Tab-separated table of C-alpha atoms and ligand atoms in Angstrom:
chain	number	residue	atom	x	y	z
A	302	MET	CA	115.461	155.964	30.854
A	303	GLN	CA	116.353	159.977	30.003
A	304	ARG	CA	118.273	158.556	27.116
A	305	VAL	CA	115.900	156.797	25.797
A	306	ARG	CA	113.054	159.027	26.090
A	307	GLN	CA	115.046	161.534	24.198
A	308	ARG	CA	115.291	159.213	21.375
A	309	LYS	CA	112.499	157.674	18.871
A	310	PRO	CA	112.787	154.623	17.088
A	311	GLN	CA	113.713	154.542	13.479
A	312	GLU	CA	110.585	155.673	11.036
A	313	PHE	CA	109.682	153.514	8.697
A	314	ASP	CA	108.716	155.904	5.725
A	315	ARG	CA	111.743	156.332	4.036
A	316	VAL	CA	113.126	152.678	4.923
A	317	LEU	CA	113.704	151.142	1.546
A	318	SER	CA	116.211	148.700	2.383
A	319	SER	CA	114.780	146.316	5.026
A	320	MET	CA	113.555	142.960	5.248
A	321	CYS	CA	111.747	143.382	8.617
A	322	THR	CA	108.474	145.572	8.541
A	323	GLU	CA	106.035	147.608	10.967
A	324	PRO	CA	104.573	144.953	13.121
A	325	HIS	CA	100.865	144.293	12.611
A	326	PRO	CA	99.172	146.232	15.209
A	327	ARG	CA	97.634	142.781	16.534
A	328	ALA	CA	100.914	141.411	16.735
A	329	HIS	CA	102.516	144.597	18.381
A	330	GLU	CA	99.663	144.403	21.237
A	331	ALA	CA	100.670	140.520	21.661
A	332	ALA	CA	104.192	140.912	21.406
A	333	VAL	CA	103.690	143.420	24.616
A	334	GLU	CA	101.577	141.310	26.626
A	335	PHE	CA	104.206	138.305	26.488
A	336	LEU	CA	107.252	140.451	26.858
A	337	ALA	CA	108.078	138.675	30.167
A	338	THR	CA	107.176	135.051	29.232
A	339	ASN	CA	109.948	132.562	28.372
A	340	PRO	CA	109.065	130.077	25.969
A	341	GLY	CA	112.378	128.355	26.755
A	342	ASP	CA	110.785	127.095	30.041
A	343	PRO	CA	107.609	125.519	29.137
A	344	ALA	CA	106.676	123.927	32.510
A	345	THR	CA	106.837	127.497	33.821
A	346	TYR	CA	105.591	129.442	30.902
A	347	GLN	CA	102.801	126.990	29.992
A	348	THR	CA	100.558	129.717	27.557
A	349	VAL	CA	103.446	131.045	25.731
A	350	ALA	CA	104.922	127.285	25.307
A	351	ASP	CA	101.322	126.091	24.067
A	352	LEU	CA	101.200	129.413	21.815
A	353	GLU	CA	104.479	128.196	20.323
A	354	THR	CA	103.256	124.717	19.361
A	355	GLU	CA	100.254	126.549	17.536
A	356	ALA	CA	102.962	128.944	15.784
A	357	VAL	CA	104.432	125.884	14.445
A	358	ASP	CA	101.269	124.571	13.143
A	359	GLN	CA	100.186	127.287	11.529
A	360	LEU	CA	103.881	127.876	10.110
A	361	GLY	CA	103.286	124.301	8.493
A	362	GLU	CA	99.921	125.190	7.024
A	363	ILE	CA	101.531	127.978	5.203
A	364	ALA	CA	104.340	125.928	4.139
A	365	GLY	CA	102.616	123.035	2.861
A	366	LEU	CA	103.222	120.591	6.393
A	367	ASP	CA	100.349	118.606	7.727
A	368	ASP	CA	102.359	117.674	11.144
A	369	ALA	CA	105.152	120.413	11.173
A	370	TYR	CA	107.498	120.067	13.935
A	371	GLY	CA	109.985	122.660	14.565
A	372	TYR	CA	110.010	125.899	16.774
A	373	ILE	CA	110.043	129.795	16.917
A	374	ALA	CA	113.496	130.612	16.512
A	375	SER	CA	115.208	134.024	16.931
A	376	GLY	CA	115.240	134.514	13.138
A	377	GLY	CA	116.362	133.135	10.020
A	378	THR	CA	120.287	132.872	10.962
A	379	GLU	CA	119.161	130.653	13.852
A	380	ALA	CA	116.915	128.569	11.620
A	381	ASN	CA	119.556	128.198	9.165
A	382	ILE	CA	122.368	126.947	11.961
A	383	GLN	CA	119.968	124.497	13.152
A	384	ALA	CA	119.063	123.017	9.871
A	385	VAL	CA	122.838	122.345	9.282
A	386	HIS	CA	122.987	121.484	12.721
A	387	ALA	CA	120.575	118.804	12.602
A	388	ALA	CA	122.013	117.457	9.570
A	389	ARG	CA	125.354	117.168	11.169
A	390	ASN	CA	123.912	115.285	14.032
A	391	LEU	CA	121.853	112.957	12.145
A	392	ALA	CA	124.740	112.223	9.866
A	393	ASP	CA	126.868	111.504	13.240
A	394	GLY	CA	124.013	109.440	14.522
A	395	ALA	CA	124.044	107.273	11.484
A	396	ASP	CA	127.686	106.721	11.909
A	397	THR	CA	127.506	105.836	15.532
A	398	ALA	CA	124.682	103.263	14.583
A	399	GLY	CA	126.855	101.521	12.121
A	400	GLY	CA	126.519	103.750	8.969
A	401	ASP	CA	129.055	105.792	7.340
A	402	ALA	CA	128.911	109.668	8.242
A	403	ALA	CA	131.065	111.837	6.377
A	404	SER	CA	134.951	112.306	8.044
A	405	ASP	CA	135.088	115.740	5.942
A	406	PRO	CA	131.437	116.964	5.837
A	407	ASN	CA	130.214	119.496	3.437
A	408	ILE	CA	127.031	121.079	2.444
A	409	VAL	CA	125.954	122.721	-0.556
A	410	ALA	CA	124.110	125.753	-1.504
A	411	PRO	CA	124.398	128.492	-4.156
A	412	THR	CA	126.458	131.633	-4.011
A	413	SER	CA	123.084	133.467	-3.478
A	414	VAL	CA	122.858	131.803	0.125
A	415	HIS	CA	122.668	134.209	2.748
A	416	PHE	CA	125.621	134.781	5.204
A	417	SER	CA	124.130	132.764	7.965
A	418	VAL	CA	125.086	129.571	6.400
A	419	THR	CA	128.655	130.527	6.333
A	420	LYS	CA	128.159	131.330	10.631
A	421	ALA	CA	126.545	127.922	10.393
A	422	ALA	CA	129.535	126.116	8.745
A	423	GLU	CA	131.992	127.740	10.785
A	424	MET	CA	130.521	126.793	13.924
A	425	LEU	CA	129.486	123.327	12.951
A	426	GLY	CA	133.201	122.339	11.395
A	427	VAL	CA	131.727	121.683	7.999
A	428	GLU	CA	132.646	122.799	4.592
A	429	LEU	CA	130.434	125.011	2.588
A	430	ARG	CA	130.472	124.595	-1.010
A	431	THR	CA	129.046	127.304	-2.726
A	432	VAL	CA	128.101	126.989	-6.397
A	433	PRO	CA	127.128	129.425	-9.074
A	434	VAL	CA	123.898	130.805	-10.208
A	435	ASP	CA	122.425	130.862	-13.602
A	436	ASP	CA	121.780	134.243	-15.782
A	437	ASP	CA	118.871	134.248	-13.797
A	438	TYR	CA	120.424	134.596	-10.065
A	439	ARG	CA	119.057	130.879	-9.387
A	440	ALA	CA	121.196	128.016	-8.315
A	441	ASP	CA	122.814	125.532	-11.142
A	442	LEU	CA	121.499	122.882	-11.137
A	443	ASP	CA	124.537	121.088	-12.968
A	444	ALA	CA	126.745	122.773	-10.538
A	445	VAL	CA	125.164	121.827	-7.360
A	446	ALA	CA	125.093	117.919	-8.993
A	447	ALA	CA	128.778	118.138	-9.219
A	448	ALA	CA	129.539	119.611	-5.951
A	449	VAL	CA	127.676	117.311	-4.033
A	450	ASP	CA	129.339	113.961	-2.991
A	451	ASP	CA	129.235	110.912	-0.396
A	452	ASP	CA	130.460	113.788	2.061
A	453	THR	CA	127.589	115.907	1.709
A	454	LEU	CA	125.401	116.378	4.488
A	455	LEU	CA	122.700	118.924	3.478
A	456	VAL	CA	121.812	120.843	0.144
A	457	ILE	CA	120.508	124.612	0.861
A	458	GLY	CA	118.012	126.180	-1.545
A	459	VAL	CA	116.833	129.763	-1.348
A	460	ALA	CA	113.399	130.530	-1.794
A	461	GLY	CA	113.343	134.282	-2.008
A	462	SER	CA	116.712	135.491	-2.072
A	463	THR	CA	118.185	138.332	-0.197
A	464	GLU	CA	119.872	140.360	-3.115
A	465	TYR	CA	117.586	139.383	-5.604
A	466	GLY	CA	114.360	137.899	-4.868
A	467	ARG	CA	114.645	134.732	-6.604
A	468	VAL	CA	113.681	131.052	-5.875
A	469	ASP	CA	116.079	128.181	-6.673
A	470	PRO	CA	114.835	125.047	-8.339
A	471	ILE	CA	113.747	123.412	-4.905
A	472	PRO	CA	112.231	119.851	-6.189
A	473	ALA	CA	115.085	119.458	-8.830
A	474	MET	CA	117.484	120.106	-5.871
A	475	ALA	CA	115.918	118.040	-3.401
A	476	ASP	CA	116.250	115.234	-5.915
A	477	ILE	CA	120.004	115.605	-6.008
A	478	ALA	CA	120.087	115.657	-2.534
A	479	HIS	CA	118.263	112.976	-1.506
A	480	ASP	CA	120.138	110.904	-4.408
A	481	ALA	CA	123.420	111.268	-2.571
A	482	ASP	CA	121.670	110.454	0.552
A	483	ALA	CA	121.796	114.113	1.606
A	484	ARG	CA	119.227	116.220	3.136
A	485	MET	CA	117.507	119.094	1.338
A	486	HIS	CA	116.637	122.350	3.524
A	487	VAL	CA	114.711	125.288	1.683
A	488	ASP	CA	115.561	129.203	3.006
A	489	ALA	CA	111.946	130.655	2.909
A	490	SER	CA	112.881	133.349	5.844
A	491	TRP	CA	111.955	136.388	3.581
A	492	GLY	CA	109.850	134.463	0.879
A	493	GLY	CA	107.821	132.164	2.991
A	494	PHE	CA	104.821	134.576	3.547
A	495	ILE	CA	104.430	135.333	-0.052
A	496	LEU	CA	105.050	132.374	-1.998
A	497	PRO	CA	102.115	130.777	-1.082
A	498	PHE	CA	100.432	133.157	-3.433
A	499	THR	CA	102.874	132.406	-6.647
A	500	ASP	CA	103.427	129.576	-8.991
A	501	TYR	CA	106.673	128.620	-7.726
A	502	GLU	CA	107.327	125.371	-5.983
A	503	TRP	CA	109.214	125.854	-2.766
A	504	SER	CA	107.021	124.087	-0.022
A	505	PHE	CA	106.550	120.745	1.770
A	506	ALA	CA	103.694	119.944	-0.101
A	507	ASP	CA	105.880	120.683	-3.823
A	508	ALA	CA	109.153	118.528	-2.848
A	509	PRO	CA	110.647	115.990	-0.301
A	510	ILE	CA	112.492	118.786	1.345
A	511	ASP	CA	113.327	118.019	5.191
A	512	SER	CA	113.495	121.305	7.033
A	513	MET	CA	112.640	124.944	6.223
A	514	ALA	CA	113.553	128.396	7.519
A	515	ILE	CA	110.596	130.697	7.350
A	516	ASP	CA	110.563	134.176	9.678
A	517	PRO	CA	107.481	135.576	10.666
A	518	HIS	CA	109.363	139.025	11.780
A	519	LYS	CA	109.881	139.329	7.869
A	520	PHE	CA	106.860	139.212	5.555
A	521	GLY	CA	105.077	137.468	8.362
A	522	GLN	CA	104.851	141.404	9.997
A	523	ALA	CA	105.208	139.869	13.272
A	524	PRO	CA	107.604	142.204	15.608
A	525	VAL	CA	111.495	140.894	15.571
A	526	PRO	CA	112.386	138.190	17.163
A	527	ALA	CA	110.383	135.385	15.651
A	528	GLY	CA	112.275	133.452	13.108
A	529	GLY	CA	110.622	129.777	12.154
A	530	LEU	CA	112.634	126.413	12.339
A	531	LEU	CA	110.068	123.712	10.456
A	532	ALA	CA	111.070	120.051	9.914
A	533	ARG	CA	108.951	117.466	8.309
A	534	GLU	CA	110.194	114.565	10.648
A	535	ARG	CA	110.574	114.556	14.397
A	536	GLU	CA	113.841	113.296	14.642
A	537	THR	CA	115.005	116.510	12.815
A	538	VAL	CA	114.052	118.466	15.973
A	539	ASP	CA	114.916	115.116	18.232
A	540	ALA	CA	118.940	115.527	16.881
A	541	LEU	CA	119.000	118.896	18.208
A	542	ALA	CA	117.709	118.143	21.473
A	543	VAL	CA	120.248	118.425	24.594
A	544	ASP	CA	119.357	117.010	28.204
A	545	THR	CA	118.194	119.859	30.392
A	546	PRO	CA	118.604	118.347	34.072
A	547	TYR	CA	117.286	121.464	36.070
A	548	LEU	CA	114.193	122.273	34.348
A	549	GLU	CA	110.891	120.487	34.327
A	550	THR	CA	111.310	119.365	31.001
A	551	THR	CA	113.771	116.933	30.426
A	552	SER	CA	115.408	118.390	26.982
A	553	GLN	CA	115.709	121.561	24.718
A	554	ALA	CA	116.140	121.834	20.910
A	555	THR	CA	116.574	125.535	20.342
A	556	LEU	CA	119.892	127.389	20.384
A	557	THR	CA	119.098	130.123	22.574
A	558	GLY	CA	118.163	129.191	26.130
A	559	THR	CA	115.899	131.767	27.368
A	560	ARG	CA	114.023	133.418	24.343
A	561	SER	CA	111.386	136.095	24.188
A	562	GLY	CA	107.714	135.439	24.418
A	563	ALA	CA	107.170	138.455	22.233
A	564	GLY	CA	108.407	136.614	19.254
A	565	VAL	CA	105.826	133.710	19.677
A	566	ALA	CA	102.809	135.723	20.763
A	567	GLY	CA	103.551	138.324	17.952
A	568	ALA	CA	104.055	135.729	15.427
A	569	VAL	CA	100.627	133.693	16.197
A	570	ALA	CA	98.735	137.303	16.513
A	571	ALA	CA	99.902	138.243	12.901
A	572	MET	CA	99.226	134.644	11.343
A	573	ASP	CA	95.668	134.609	13.384
A	574	GLU	CA	95.090	138.147	11.371
A	575	LEU	CA	96.681	137.981	8.270
A	576	TRP	CA	96.733	133.986	7.019
A	577	PRO	CA	95.696	133.992	3.980
A	578	ALA	CA	93.751	136.909	2.812
A	579	GLY	CA	95.719	139.596	4.582
A	580	TYR	CA	98.997	138.078	3.372
A	581	ARG	CA	97.663	137.434	0.033
A	582	GLN	CA	96.876	141.196	-0.391
A	583	GLN	CA	100.026	142.389	1.115
A	584	TYR	CA	101.654	140.486	-1.503
A	585	ARG	CA	99.449	141.428	-4.413
A	586	GLU	CA	99.700	145.304	-3.188
A	587	GLN	CA	104.027	145.154	-3.032
A	588	GLN	CA	104.280	142.933	-6.091
A	589	ALA	CA	102.485	145.789	-7.866
A	590	ASN	CA	104.756	148.149	-6.159
A	591	ALA	CA	107.837	146.504	-7.398
A	592	ASP	CA	106.639	146.069	-10.729
A	593	PHE	CA	105.890	149.971	-10.981
A	594	LEU	CA	109.128	150.918	-9.758
A	595	ALA	CA	110.864	148.644	-12.132
A	596	ASP	CA	108.962	150.197	-15.090
A	597	GLU	CA	109.838	153.797	-13.726
A	598	PHE	CA	113.529	152.857	-13.260
A	599	ALA	CA	113.365	151.390	-17.329
A	600	ALA	CA	111.331	154.292	-18.257
A	601	ARG	CA	114.086	156.494	-17.083
A	602	GLY	CA	117.081	154.313	-18.959
A	603	ILE	CA	118.188	152.785	-15.828
A	604	LYS	CA	119.055	148.984	-16.025
A	605	VAL	CA	116.810	147.009	-13.569
A	606	VAL	CA	116.468	143.432	-12.761
A	607	GLU	CA	112.939	142.138	-13.040
A	608	PRO	CA	111.412	141.711	-9.904
A	609	THR	CA	109.930	138.283	-9.854
A	610	LEU	CA	109.073	138.952	-6.137
A	611	PRO	CA	108.565	142.109	-4.349
A	612	LEU	CA	112.298	143.243	-4.460
A	613	VAL	CA	113.908	145.275	-7.256
A	614	THR	CA	117.432	145.920	-8.472
A	615	ALA	CA	118.729	148.498	-10.435
A	616	SER	CA	122.158	150.057	-11.559
A	617	LEU	CA	122.912	153.722	-9.920
A	618	SER	CA	126.156	155.507	-10.226
A	619	PRO	CA	127.736	155.740	-6.476
A	620	ALA	CA	127.344	159.175	-6.415
A	621	THR	CA	123.317	158.965	-7.045
A	622	PHE	CA	123.276	156.401	-4.253
A	623	GLU	CA	124.892	158.181	-2.187
A	624	ALA	CA	122.885	161.527	-2.979
A	625	LEU	CA	119.848	159.376	-1.877
A	626	ARG	CA	121.291	158.573	1.264
A	627	ASP	CA	121.835	161.649	2.074
A	628	GLU	CA	118.245	162.489	1.186
A	629	GLU	CA	117.569	160.121	4.387
A	630	TRP	CA	116.576	157.258	2.063
A	631	ARG	CA	117.320	153.755	3.594
A	632	ILE	CA	118.774	152.003	0.444
A	633	ALA	CA	120.969	149.142	0.216
A	634	ARG	CA	123.311	147.694	-2.543
A	635	THR	CA	123.949	144.242	-3.374
A	636	ALA	CA	127.586	142.911	-3.418
A	637	ASP	CA	127.758	144.094	-7.133
A	638	GLY	CA	127.023	147.291	-6.061
A	639	ASP	CA	123.022	147.733	-7.448
A	640	LEU	CA	120.804	149.441	-5.714
A	641	ARG	CA	118.122	147.081	-3.905
A	642	ILE	CA	114.973	148.125	-2.628
A	643	VAL	CA	112.555	145.756	-0.653
A	644	CYS	CA	108.882	146.364	-0.929
A	645	MET	CA	108.061	145.239	2.477
A	646	PRO	CA	104.429	145.978	3.739
A	647	HIS	CA	105.365	149.595	5.237
A	648	VAL	CA	106.529	150.969	1.633
A	649	THR	CA	103.847	152.652	-0.076
A	650	ARG	CA	103.179	153.733	-3.299
A	651	ALA	CA	103.521	157.455	-2.486
A	652	ALA	CA	106.996	156.929	-0.741
A	653	LEU	CA	107.791	155.250	-3.980
A	654	GLU	CA	106.742	158.337	-5.767
A	655	ALA	CA	108.573	160.779	-3.562
A	656	PHE	CA	111.959	158.649	-3.894
A	657	LEU	CA	111.452	158.832	-8.100
A	658	THR	CA	110.745	162.825	-7.236
A	659	ASP	CA	114.008	162.878	-5.375
A	660	LEU	CA	116.248	160.291	-7.918
A	661	ASP	CA	114.989	162.587	-10.703
A	662	ARG	CA	116.747	165.691	-8.900
A	663	VAL	CA	119.692	164.186	-7.667
A	664	ARG	CA	120.510	162.141	-10.318
A	665	SER	CA	124.048	162.254	-12.135
B	255	LIG	N1	117.801	134.092	5.107
B	255	LIG	C1	117.790	135.110	4.051
B	255	LIG	C2	116.992	134.481	2.727
B	255	LIG	C3	118.003	136.268	4.760
B	255	LIG	O1	117.287	137.278	3.999
B	255	LIG	C4	117.855	136.497	5.571
B	255	LIG	C5	118.099	137.967	6.176
B	255	LIG	C6	118.463	135.507	6.800
B	255	LIG	C7	118.106	134.308	6.201
B	255	LIG	C8	118.769	135.840	8.100
B	255	LIG	O2	117.740	136.187	8.875
B	255	LIG	P1	117.705	136.903	10.463
B	255	LIG	O3	118.467	138.240	10.017
B	255	LIG	O4	116.493	136.943	10.846
B	255	LIG	O5	118.920	136.181	11.224
B	255	LIG	N2	118.084	139.081	5.524
B	255	LIG	C9	118.372	140.212	5.460
B	255	LIG	C10	120.198	140.803	5.643
B	255	LIG	O6	120.899	140.269	6.741
B	255	LIG	C11	118.095	140.923	6.794
B	255	LIG	C12	117.865	142.506	7.025
B	255	LIG	C13	116.852	142.675	7.834
B	255	LIG	C14	118.434	143.235	6.675
B	255	LIG	C15	116.488	144.083	8.093
B	255	LIG	C16	118.499	144.737	6.574
B	255	LIG	C17	117.484	144.791	7.806
B	255	LIG	O7	116.920	146.237	7.944
B	255	LIG	O8	120.554	141.426	4.936
């Protein structure tokens, strides 16, 4: 205990690079209360299992799905892995039933897809075909169409990409997927709690998508670990289930076994508090912050990528970047070396102004 007592966790006031945020106080309380429960054993921990059903219903409402299937996962990584897993198992099932499952299956996604999909492809023995993005960092539809073939299990579109906050053309990608008898997954891990307040077409209501990752522990303001896997059909979750002989419940569809009830309870509490008005306000404030920051960069002659969601990327010299890190700003870079600032709920206008003051001082 001594060793923990001597330390304090990271303060959020200089964190400009994270896709997680300070949990809402009600979500924090609920998470602590349910810390010792395990939704992985619903016959023993009935209350938290019921809460998980409510969490999935609520996530469904946010993502435009009336009868939602799915579960609260450990994060977007698990949700993405399980989407690929379900697609592979469903194709294998089609094979056993006399269909023609691919002998050399592949999945197709833009280069902007999160690296969790690389993990999924590796573990599940499927080929990941990444296709280029267009000038605005969105999946190039011609490239998607060219990459898809008879062996494609799944097409993945990103709704709120990790590096540039872009939304892929989801309805058109779903059409391409379904024309090839493949499934369509949307990774809205980061974007899912802000996109309902935009005009983007990203949800189950906007396109015939099959599954989605949508994480309460990012913009949903729930404590970690709370990811979300959603599916339109029950068969998607059934395709993930294995028998659980010694549990009272007979099957389990999650990747992890024992799970923290904190994630489930925190997610429900956050959504109760914030959906929809709180999330809408959060989106508006953070989009305004991102627009402010982008304008300030542009005014200083710094090349900036338009923040179409609350995420700003801009060109900074490596020396300036390092100098800002030395000032203890927690900032990150894209693969191309651009500064990347994620305007999460804990990022205040005052923090951005202080950041700009430091930038002006250290810039080289
Ligand atoms: N999908 C997208 C679009 C993501 O951006 C991320 C995470 C994931 C899936 C995976 O989600 P989990 O990390 O919940 O499994 N993107 C950030 C990243 O990996 C996550 C992150 C979070 C980074 C907090 C930094 C940080 O402080 O870069």
